[in-house]
PDB file of C-alpha atoms in Angstrom:
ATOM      1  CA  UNK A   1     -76.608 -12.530  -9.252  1.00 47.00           C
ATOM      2  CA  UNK A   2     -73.804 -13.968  -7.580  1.00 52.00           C
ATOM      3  CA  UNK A   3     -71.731 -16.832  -7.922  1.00 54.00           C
ATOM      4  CA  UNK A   4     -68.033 -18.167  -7.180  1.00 56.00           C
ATOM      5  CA  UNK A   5     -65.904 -20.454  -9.105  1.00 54.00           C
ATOM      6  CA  UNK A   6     -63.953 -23.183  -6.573  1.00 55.00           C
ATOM      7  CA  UNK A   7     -60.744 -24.511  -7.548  1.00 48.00           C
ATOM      8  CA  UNK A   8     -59.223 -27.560  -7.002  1.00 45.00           C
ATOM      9  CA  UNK A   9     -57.039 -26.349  -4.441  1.00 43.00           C
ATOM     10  CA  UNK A  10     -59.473 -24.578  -2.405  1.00 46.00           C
ATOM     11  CA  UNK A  11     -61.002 -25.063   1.383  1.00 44.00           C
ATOM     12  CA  UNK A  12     -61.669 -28.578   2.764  1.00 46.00           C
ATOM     13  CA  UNK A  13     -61.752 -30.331  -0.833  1.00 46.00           C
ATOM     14  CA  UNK A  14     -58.614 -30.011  -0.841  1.00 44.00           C
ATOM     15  CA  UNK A  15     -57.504 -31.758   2.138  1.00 48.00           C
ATOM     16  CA  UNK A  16     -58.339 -35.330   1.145  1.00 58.00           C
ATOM     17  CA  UNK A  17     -57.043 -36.579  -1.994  1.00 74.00           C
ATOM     18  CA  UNK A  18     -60.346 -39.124  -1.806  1.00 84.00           C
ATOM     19  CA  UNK A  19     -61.817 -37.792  -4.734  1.00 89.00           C
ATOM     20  CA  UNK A  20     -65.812 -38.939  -3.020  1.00 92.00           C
ATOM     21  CA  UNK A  21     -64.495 -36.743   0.082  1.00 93.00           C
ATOM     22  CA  UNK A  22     -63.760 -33.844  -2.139  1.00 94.00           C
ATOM     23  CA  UNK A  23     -67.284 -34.445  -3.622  1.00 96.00           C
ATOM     24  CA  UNK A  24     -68.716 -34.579  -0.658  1.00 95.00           C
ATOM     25  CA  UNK A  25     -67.060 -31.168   0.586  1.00 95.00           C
ATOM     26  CA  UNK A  26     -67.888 -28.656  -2.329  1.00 96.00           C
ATOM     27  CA  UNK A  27     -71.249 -29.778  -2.601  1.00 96.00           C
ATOM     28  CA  UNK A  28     -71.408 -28.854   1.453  1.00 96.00           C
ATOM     29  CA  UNK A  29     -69.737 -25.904   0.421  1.00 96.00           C
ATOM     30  CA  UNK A  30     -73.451 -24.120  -0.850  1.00 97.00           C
ATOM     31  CA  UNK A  31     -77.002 -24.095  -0.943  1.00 98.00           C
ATOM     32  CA  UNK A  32     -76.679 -24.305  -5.078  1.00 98.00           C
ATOM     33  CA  UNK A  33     -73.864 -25.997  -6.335  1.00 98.00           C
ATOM     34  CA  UNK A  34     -72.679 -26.711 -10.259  1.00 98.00           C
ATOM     35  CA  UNK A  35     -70.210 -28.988 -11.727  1.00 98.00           C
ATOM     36  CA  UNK A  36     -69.287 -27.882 -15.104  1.00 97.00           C
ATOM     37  CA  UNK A  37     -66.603 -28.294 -17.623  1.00 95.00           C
ATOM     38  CA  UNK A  38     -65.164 -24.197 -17.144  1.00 94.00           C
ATOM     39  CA  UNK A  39     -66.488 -21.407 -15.104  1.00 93.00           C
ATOM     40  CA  UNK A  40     -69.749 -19.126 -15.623  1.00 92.00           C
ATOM     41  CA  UNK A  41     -67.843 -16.622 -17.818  1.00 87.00           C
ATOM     42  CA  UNK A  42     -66.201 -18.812 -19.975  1.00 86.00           C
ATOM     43  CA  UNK A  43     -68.175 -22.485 -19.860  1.00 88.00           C
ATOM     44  CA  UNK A  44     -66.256 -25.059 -22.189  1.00 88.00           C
ATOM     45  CA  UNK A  45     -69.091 -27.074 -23.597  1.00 85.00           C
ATOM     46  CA  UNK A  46     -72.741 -26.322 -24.395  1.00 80.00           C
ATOM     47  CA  UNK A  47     -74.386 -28.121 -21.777  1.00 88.00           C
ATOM     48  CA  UNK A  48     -72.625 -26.250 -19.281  1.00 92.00           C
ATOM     49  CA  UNK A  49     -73.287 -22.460 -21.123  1.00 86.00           C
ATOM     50  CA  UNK A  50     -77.118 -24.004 -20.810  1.00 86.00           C
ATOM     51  CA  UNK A  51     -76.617 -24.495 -17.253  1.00 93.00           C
ATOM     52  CA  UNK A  52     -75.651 -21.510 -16.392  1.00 93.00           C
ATOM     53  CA  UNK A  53     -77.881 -19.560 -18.418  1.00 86.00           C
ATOM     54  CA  UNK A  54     -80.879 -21.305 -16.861  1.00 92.00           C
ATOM     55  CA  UNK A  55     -79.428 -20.059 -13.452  1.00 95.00           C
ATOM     56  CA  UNK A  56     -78.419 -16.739 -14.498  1.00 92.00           C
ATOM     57  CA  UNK A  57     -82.360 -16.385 -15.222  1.00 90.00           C
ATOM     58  CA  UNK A  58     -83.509 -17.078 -11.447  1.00 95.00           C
ATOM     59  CA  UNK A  59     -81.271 -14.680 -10.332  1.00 93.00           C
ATOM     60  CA  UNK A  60     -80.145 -16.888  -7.931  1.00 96.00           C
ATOM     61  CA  UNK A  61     -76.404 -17.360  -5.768  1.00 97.00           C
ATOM     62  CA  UNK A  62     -74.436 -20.506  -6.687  1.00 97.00           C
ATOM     63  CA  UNK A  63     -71.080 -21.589  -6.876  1.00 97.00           C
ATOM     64  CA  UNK A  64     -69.095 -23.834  -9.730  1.00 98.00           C
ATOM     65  CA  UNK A  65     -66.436 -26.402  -9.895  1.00 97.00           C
ATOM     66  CA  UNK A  66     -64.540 -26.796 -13.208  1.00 97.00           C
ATOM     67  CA  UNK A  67     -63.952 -30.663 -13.292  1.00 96.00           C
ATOM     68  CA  UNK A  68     -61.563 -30.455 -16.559  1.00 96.00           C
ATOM     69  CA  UNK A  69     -59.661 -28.736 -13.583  1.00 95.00           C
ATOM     70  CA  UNK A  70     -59.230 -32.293 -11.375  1.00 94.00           C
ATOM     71  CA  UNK A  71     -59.888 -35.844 -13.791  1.00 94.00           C
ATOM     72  CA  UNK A  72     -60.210 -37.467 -10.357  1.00 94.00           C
ATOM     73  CA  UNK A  73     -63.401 -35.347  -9.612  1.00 95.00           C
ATOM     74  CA  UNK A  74     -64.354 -35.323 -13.055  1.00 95.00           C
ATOM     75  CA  UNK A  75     -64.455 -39.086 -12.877  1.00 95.00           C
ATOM     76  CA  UNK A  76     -65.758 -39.489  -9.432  1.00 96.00           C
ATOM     77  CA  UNK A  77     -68.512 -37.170 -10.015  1.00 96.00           C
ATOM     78  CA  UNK A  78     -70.632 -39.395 -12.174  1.00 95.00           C
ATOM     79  CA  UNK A  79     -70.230 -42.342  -9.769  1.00 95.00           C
ATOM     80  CA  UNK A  80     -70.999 -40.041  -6.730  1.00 96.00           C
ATOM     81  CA  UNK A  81     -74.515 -38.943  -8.646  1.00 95.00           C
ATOM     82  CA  UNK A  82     -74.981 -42.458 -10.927  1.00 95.00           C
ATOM     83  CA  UNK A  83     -74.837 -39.706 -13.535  1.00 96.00           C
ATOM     84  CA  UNK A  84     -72.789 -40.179 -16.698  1.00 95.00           C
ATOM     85  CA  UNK A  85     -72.491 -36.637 -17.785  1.00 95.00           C
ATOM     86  CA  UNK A  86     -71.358 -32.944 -16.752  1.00 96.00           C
ATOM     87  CA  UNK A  87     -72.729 -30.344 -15.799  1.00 97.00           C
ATOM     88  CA  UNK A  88     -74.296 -31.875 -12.811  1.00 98.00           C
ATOM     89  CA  UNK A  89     -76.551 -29.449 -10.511  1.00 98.00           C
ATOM     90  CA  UNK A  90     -76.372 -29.722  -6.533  1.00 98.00           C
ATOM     91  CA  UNK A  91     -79.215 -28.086  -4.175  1.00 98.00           C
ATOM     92  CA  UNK A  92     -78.593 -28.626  -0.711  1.00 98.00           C
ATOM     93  CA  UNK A  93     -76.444 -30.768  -1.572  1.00 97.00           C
ATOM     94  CA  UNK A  94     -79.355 -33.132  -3.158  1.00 97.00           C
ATOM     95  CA  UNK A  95     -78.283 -33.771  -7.100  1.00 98.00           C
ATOM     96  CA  UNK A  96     -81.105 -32.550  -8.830  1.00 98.00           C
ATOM     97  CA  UNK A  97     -79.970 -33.025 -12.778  1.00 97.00           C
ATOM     98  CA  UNK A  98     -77.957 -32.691 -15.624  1.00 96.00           C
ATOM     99  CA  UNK A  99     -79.281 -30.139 -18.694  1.00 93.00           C
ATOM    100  CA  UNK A 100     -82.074 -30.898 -19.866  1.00 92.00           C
ATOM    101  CA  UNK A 101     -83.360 -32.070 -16.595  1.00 96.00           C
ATOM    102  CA  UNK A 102     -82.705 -28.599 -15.440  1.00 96.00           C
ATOM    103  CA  UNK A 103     -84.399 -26.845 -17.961  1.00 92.00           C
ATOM    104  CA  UNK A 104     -87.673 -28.856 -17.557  1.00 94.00           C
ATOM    105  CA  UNK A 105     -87.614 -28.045 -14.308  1.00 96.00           C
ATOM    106  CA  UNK A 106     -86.925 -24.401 -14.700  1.00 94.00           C
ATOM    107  CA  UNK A 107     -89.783 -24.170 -17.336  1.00 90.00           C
ATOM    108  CA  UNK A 108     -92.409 -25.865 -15.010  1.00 93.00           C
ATOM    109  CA  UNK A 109     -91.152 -23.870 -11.866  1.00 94.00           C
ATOM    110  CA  UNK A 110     -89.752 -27.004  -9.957  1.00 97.00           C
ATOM    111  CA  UNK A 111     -86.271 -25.516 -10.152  1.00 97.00           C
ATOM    112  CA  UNK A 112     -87.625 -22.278  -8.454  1.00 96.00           C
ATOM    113  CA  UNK A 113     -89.355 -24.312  -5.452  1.00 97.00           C
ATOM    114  CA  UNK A 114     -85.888 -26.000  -4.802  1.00 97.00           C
ATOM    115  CA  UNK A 115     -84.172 -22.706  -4.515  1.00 98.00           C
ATOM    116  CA  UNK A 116     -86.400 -20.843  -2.211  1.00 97.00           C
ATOM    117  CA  UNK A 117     -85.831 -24.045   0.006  1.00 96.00           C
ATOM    118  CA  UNK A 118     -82.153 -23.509  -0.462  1.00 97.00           C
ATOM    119  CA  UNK A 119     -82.365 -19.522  -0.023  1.00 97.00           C
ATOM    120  CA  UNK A 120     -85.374 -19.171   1.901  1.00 96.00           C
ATOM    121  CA  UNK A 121     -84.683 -15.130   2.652  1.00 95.00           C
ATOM    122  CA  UNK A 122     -84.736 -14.660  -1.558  1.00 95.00           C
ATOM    123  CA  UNK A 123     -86.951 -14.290  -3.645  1.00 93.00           C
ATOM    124  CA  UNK A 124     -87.363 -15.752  -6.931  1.00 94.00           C
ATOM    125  CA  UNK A 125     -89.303 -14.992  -9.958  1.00 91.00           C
ATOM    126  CA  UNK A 126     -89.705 -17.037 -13.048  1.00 91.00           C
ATOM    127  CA  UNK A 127     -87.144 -16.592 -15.993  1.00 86.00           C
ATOM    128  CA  UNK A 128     -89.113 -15.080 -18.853  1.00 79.00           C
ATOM    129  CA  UNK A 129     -89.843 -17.544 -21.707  1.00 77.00           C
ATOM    130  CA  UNK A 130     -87.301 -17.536 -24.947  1.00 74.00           C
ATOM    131  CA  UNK A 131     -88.620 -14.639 -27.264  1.00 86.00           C
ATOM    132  CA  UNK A 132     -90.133 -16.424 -30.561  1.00 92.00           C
ATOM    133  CA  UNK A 133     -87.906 -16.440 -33.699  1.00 96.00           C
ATOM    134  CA  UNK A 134     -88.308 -13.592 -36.248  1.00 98.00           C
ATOM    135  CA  UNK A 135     -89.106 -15.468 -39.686  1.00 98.00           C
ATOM    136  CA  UNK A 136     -88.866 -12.867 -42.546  1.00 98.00           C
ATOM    137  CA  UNK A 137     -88.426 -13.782 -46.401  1.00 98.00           C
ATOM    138  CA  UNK A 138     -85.266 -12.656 -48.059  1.00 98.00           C
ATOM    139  CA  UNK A 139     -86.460  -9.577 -49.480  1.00 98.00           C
ATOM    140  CA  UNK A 140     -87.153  -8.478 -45.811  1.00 98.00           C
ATOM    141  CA  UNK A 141     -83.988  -9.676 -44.676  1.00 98.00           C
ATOM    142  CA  UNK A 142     -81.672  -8.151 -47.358  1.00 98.00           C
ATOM    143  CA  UNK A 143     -83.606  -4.114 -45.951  1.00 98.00           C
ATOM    144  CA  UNK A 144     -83.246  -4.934 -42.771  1.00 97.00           C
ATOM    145  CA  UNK A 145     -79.381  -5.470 -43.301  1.00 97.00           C
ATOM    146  CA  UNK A 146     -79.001  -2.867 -45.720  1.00 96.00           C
ATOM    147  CA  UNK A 147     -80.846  -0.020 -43.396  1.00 97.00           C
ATOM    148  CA  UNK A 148     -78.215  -1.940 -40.177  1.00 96.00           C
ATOM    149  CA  UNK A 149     -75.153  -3.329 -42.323  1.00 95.00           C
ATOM    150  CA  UNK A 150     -73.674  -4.233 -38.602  1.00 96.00           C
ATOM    151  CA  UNK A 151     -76.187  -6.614 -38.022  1.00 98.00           C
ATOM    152  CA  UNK A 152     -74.512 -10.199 -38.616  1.00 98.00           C
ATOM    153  CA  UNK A 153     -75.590 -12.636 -40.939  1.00 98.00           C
ATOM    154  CA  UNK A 154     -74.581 -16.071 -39.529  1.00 99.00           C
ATOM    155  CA  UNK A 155     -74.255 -18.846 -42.210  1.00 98.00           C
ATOM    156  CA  UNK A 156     -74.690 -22.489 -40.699  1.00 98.00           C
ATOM    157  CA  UNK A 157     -73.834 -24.327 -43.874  1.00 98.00           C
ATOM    158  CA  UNK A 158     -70.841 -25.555 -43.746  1.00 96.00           C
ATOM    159  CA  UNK A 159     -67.474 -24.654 -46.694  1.00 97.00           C
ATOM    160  CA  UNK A 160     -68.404 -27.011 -49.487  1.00 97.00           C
ATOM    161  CA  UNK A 161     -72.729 -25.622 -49.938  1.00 97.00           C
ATOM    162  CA  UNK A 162     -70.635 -22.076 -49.548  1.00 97.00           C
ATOM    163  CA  UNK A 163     -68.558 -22.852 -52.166  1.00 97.00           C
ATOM    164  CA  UNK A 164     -71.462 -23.080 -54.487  1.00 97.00           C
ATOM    165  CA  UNK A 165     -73.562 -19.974 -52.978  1.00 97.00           C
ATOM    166  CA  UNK A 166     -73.172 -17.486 -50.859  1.00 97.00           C
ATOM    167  CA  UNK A 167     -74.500 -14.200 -50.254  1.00 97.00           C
ATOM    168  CA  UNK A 168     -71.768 -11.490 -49.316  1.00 95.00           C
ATOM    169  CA  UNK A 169     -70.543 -10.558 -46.548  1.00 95.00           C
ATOM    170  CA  UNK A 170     -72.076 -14.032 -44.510  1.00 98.00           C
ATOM    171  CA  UNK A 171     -70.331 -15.790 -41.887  1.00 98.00           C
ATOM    172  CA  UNK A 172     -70.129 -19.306 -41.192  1.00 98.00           C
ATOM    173  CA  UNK A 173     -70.651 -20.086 -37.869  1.00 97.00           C
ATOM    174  CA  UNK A 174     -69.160 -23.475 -36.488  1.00 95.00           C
ATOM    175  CA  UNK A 175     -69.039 -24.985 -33.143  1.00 91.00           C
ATOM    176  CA  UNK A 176     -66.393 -21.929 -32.280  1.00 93.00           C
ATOM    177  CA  UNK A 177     -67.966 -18.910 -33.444  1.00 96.00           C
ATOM    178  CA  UNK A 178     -71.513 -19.824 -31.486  1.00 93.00           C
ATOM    179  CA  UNK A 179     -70.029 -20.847 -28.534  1.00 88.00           C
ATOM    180  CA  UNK A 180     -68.201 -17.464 -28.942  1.00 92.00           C
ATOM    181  CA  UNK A 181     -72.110 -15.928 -29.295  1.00 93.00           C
ATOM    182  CA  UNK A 182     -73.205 -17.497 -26.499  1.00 86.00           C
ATOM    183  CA  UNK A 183     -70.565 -16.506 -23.936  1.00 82.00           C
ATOM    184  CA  UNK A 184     -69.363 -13.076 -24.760  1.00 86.00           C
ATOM    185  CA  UNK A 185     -72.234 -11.183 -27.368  1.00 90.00           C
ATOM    186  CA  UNK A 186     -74.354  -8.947 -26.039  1.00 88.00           C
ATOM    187  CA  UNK A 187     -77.958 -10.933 -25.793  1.00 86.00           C
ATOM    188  CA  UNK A 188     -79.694  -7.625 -27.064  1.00 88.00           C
ATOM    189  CA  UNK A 189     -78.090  -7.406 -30.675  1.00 94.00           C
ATOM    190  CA  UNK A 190     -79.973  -8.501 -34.073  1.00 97.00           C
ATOM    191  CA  UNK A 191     -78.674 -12.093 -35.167  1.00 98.00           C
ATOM    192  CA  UNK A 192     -79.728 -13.163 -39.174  1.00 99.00           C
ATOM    193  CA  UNK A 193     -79.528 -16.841 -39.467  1.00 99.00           C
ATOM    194  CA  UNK A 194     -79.714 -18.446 -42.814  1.00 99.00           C
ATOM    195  CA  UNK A 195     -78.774 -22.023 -44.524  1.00 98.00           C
ATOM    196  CA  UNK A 196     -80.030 -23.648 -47.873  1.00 98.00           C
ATOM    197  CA  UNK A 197     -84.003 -23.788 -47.488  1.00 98.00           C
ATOM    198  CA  UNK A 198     -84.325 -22.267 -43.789  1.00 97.00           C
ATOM    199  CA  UNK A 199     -84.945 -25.538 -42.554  1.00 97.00           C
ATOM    200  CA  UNK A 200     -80.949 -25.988 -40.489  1.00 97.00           C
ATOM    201  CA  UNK A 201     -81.163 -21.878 -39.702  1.00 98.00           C
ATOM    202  CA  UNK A 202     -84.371 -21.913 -37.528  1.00 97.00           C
ATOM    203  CA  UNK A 203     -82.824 -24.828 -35.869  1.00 95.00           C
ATOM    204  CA  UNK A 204     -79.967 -22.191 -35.134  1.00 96.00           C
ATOM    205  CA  UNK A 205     -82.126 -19.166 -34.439  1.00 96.00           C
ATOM    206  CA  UNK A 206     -84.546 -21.050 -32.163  1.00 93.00           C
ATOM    207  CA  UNK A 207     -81.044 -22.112 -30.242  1.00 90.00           C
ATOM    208  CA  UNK A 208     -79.793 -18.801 -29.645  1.00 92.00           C
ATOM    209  CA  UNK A 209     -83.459 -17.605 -28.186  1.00 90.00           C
ATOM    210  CA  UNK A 210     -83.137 -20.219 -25.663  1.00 82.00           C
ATOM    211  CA  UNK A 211     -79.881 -18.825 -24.881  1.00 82.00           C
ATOM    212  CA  UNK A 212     -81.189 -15.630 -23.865  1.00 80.00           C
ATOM    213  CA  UNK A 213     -80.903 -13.264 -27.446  1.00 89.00           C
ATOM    214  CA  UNK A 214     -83.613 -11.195 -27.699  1.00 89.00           C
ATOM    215  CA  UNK A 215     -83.425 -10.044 -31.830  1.00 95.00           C
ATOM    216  CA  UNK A 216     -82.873 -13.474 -33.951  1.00 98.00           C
ATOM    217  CA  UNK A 217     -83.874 -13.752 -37.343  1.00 98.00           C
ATOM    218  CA  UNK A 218     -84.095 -16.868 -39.809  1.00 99.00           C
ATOM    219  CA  UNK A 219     -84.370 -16.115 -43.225  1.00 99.00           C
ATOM    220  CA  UNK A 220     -87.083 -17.805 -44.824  1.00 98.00           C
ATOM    221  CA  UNK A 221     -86.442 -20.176 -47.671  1.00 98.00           C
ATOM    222  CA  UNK A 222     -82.912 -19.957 -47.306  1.00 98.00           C
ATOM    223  CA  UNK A 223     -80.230 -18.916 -49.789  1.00 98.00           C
ATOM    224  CA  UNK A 224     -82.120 -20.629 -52.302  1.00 98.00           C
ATOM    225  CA  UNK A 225     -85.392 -18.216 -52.154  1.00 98.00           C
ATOM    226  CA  UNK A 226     -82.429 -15.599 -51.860  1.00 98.00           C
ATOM    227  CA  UNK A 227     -81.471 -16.083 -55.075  1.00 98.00           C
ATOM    228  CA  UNK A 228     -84.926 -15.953 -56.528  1.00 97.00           C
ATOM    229  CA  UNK A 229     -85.903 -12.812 -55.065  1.00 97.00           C
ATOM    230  CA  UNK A 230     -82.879 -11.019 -53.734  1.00 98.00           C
ATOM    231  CA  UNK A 231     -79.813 -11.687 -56.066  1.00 97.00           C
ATOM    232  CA  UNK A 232     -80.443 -13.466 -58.699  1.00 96.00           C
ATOM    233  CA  UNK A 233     -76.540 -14.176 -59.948  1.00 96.00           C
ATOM    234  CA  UNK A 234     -76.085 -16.463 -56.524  1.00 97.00           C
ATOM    235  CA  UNK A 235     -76.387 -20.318 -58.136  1.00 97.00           C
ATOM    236  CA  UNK A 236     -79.188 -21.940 -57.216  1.00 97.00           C
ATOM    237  CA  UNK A 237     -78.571 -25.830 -55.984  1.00 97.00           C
TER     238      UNK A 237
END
């Protein structure tokens, strides 16, 4: 797949400081066009990584404008669509949605219709559904780490529930780390989520599918059915 990243200095849009006429030019500029906060390799909010991952799936050519790049566009943007957030989607040079509008459409095969009108030479097939989430008790877990001691076993509690318990060797992932996951990981590697009762970890896991990983785990019952039947000596809370 193919896409470019525009900046705010490039082509026509650059020739009128009228932020609407700038608007006006990069969404001429291509049949599928994205406003985002960052580029496709390194988006800077979630929204945007969606965005991006949605069009990655269709396979399809689109270009991006990084409005943290230009406030005036950033601000204009939303008026231009009567949209108040980023990442807004463009297809020939119609706005179609922000996020979770695209997704919908992606998932009922609207968003596919709209880009065979905009590439009529492609063709386009369906994104594969997000693979289920693997939910294995603790015992299961802890062999499955021990046999693959690479694997990564991703914490979403935050410091003070670690304080009381924690298994060894998990990591706590915050905003940082799993925007980190999304944008640079390789989709194909095992991810082990876990929290207190499993409840906040499938949350994660079921995330992370819909970005695209293929091998995520949630650990069933938590760190607190750990302790039970894995290691007894972590406190129970």
């Amino acid at each position: 797949m193919k896409f470019n990243v525009v900046s705010n200095d490039d082509g026509e849009a650059a020739a009128s400081n009228d932020p609407k006429s700038q608007i006006e030019s990069l969404v001429s500029s291509a049949p599928v066009f994205l406003f985002m906060k960052g580029s496709p390799d390194a988006p800077q909010c979630g929204f945007s990584s969606r965005v991006i991952e949605t069009l990655r799936g269709w396979n399809v050519p689109f270009e991006t404008f990084n409005v943290l790049s230009d406030e005036g566009i950033r601000d204009g943007i939303k008026e231009y669509a009567n949209w108040p957030t980023i990442p807004q989607l463009y297809v020939n040079k119609e706005f179609v949605g922000g996020c979770d509008i695209i997704e919908e459409m992606s998932g009922n095969g609207e968003l596919g219709e709209l880009f065979k009108e905009a590439h009529p030479n492609l063709e386009f097939t369906p994104p594969p559904p997000p693979v289920e989430v693997q939910n294995l008790p603790p015992e299961d877990i802890a062999e499955l780490l021990k046999k693959q001691p690479d694997i990564p076993l991703l914490d979403v509690r935050g410091p003070e529930e670690r304080a009381i318990a924690c298994v060894a060797g998990a990591r706590m992932i915050d905003q940082a780390l799993a925007q980190e996951i999304v944008n640079s990981w390789d989709p194909n590697i095992p991810l082990v989520f876990m929290c207190h009762k499993g409840g906040r970890s499938l949350q994660a896991a079921q995330y992370f599918t819909q970005q695209g990983f293929q091998n995520v785990y949630n650990v069933v019952g938590g760190i607190d059915a750990w302790s039970l039947t894995v290691d007894s000596e972590i406190p129970r809370y």
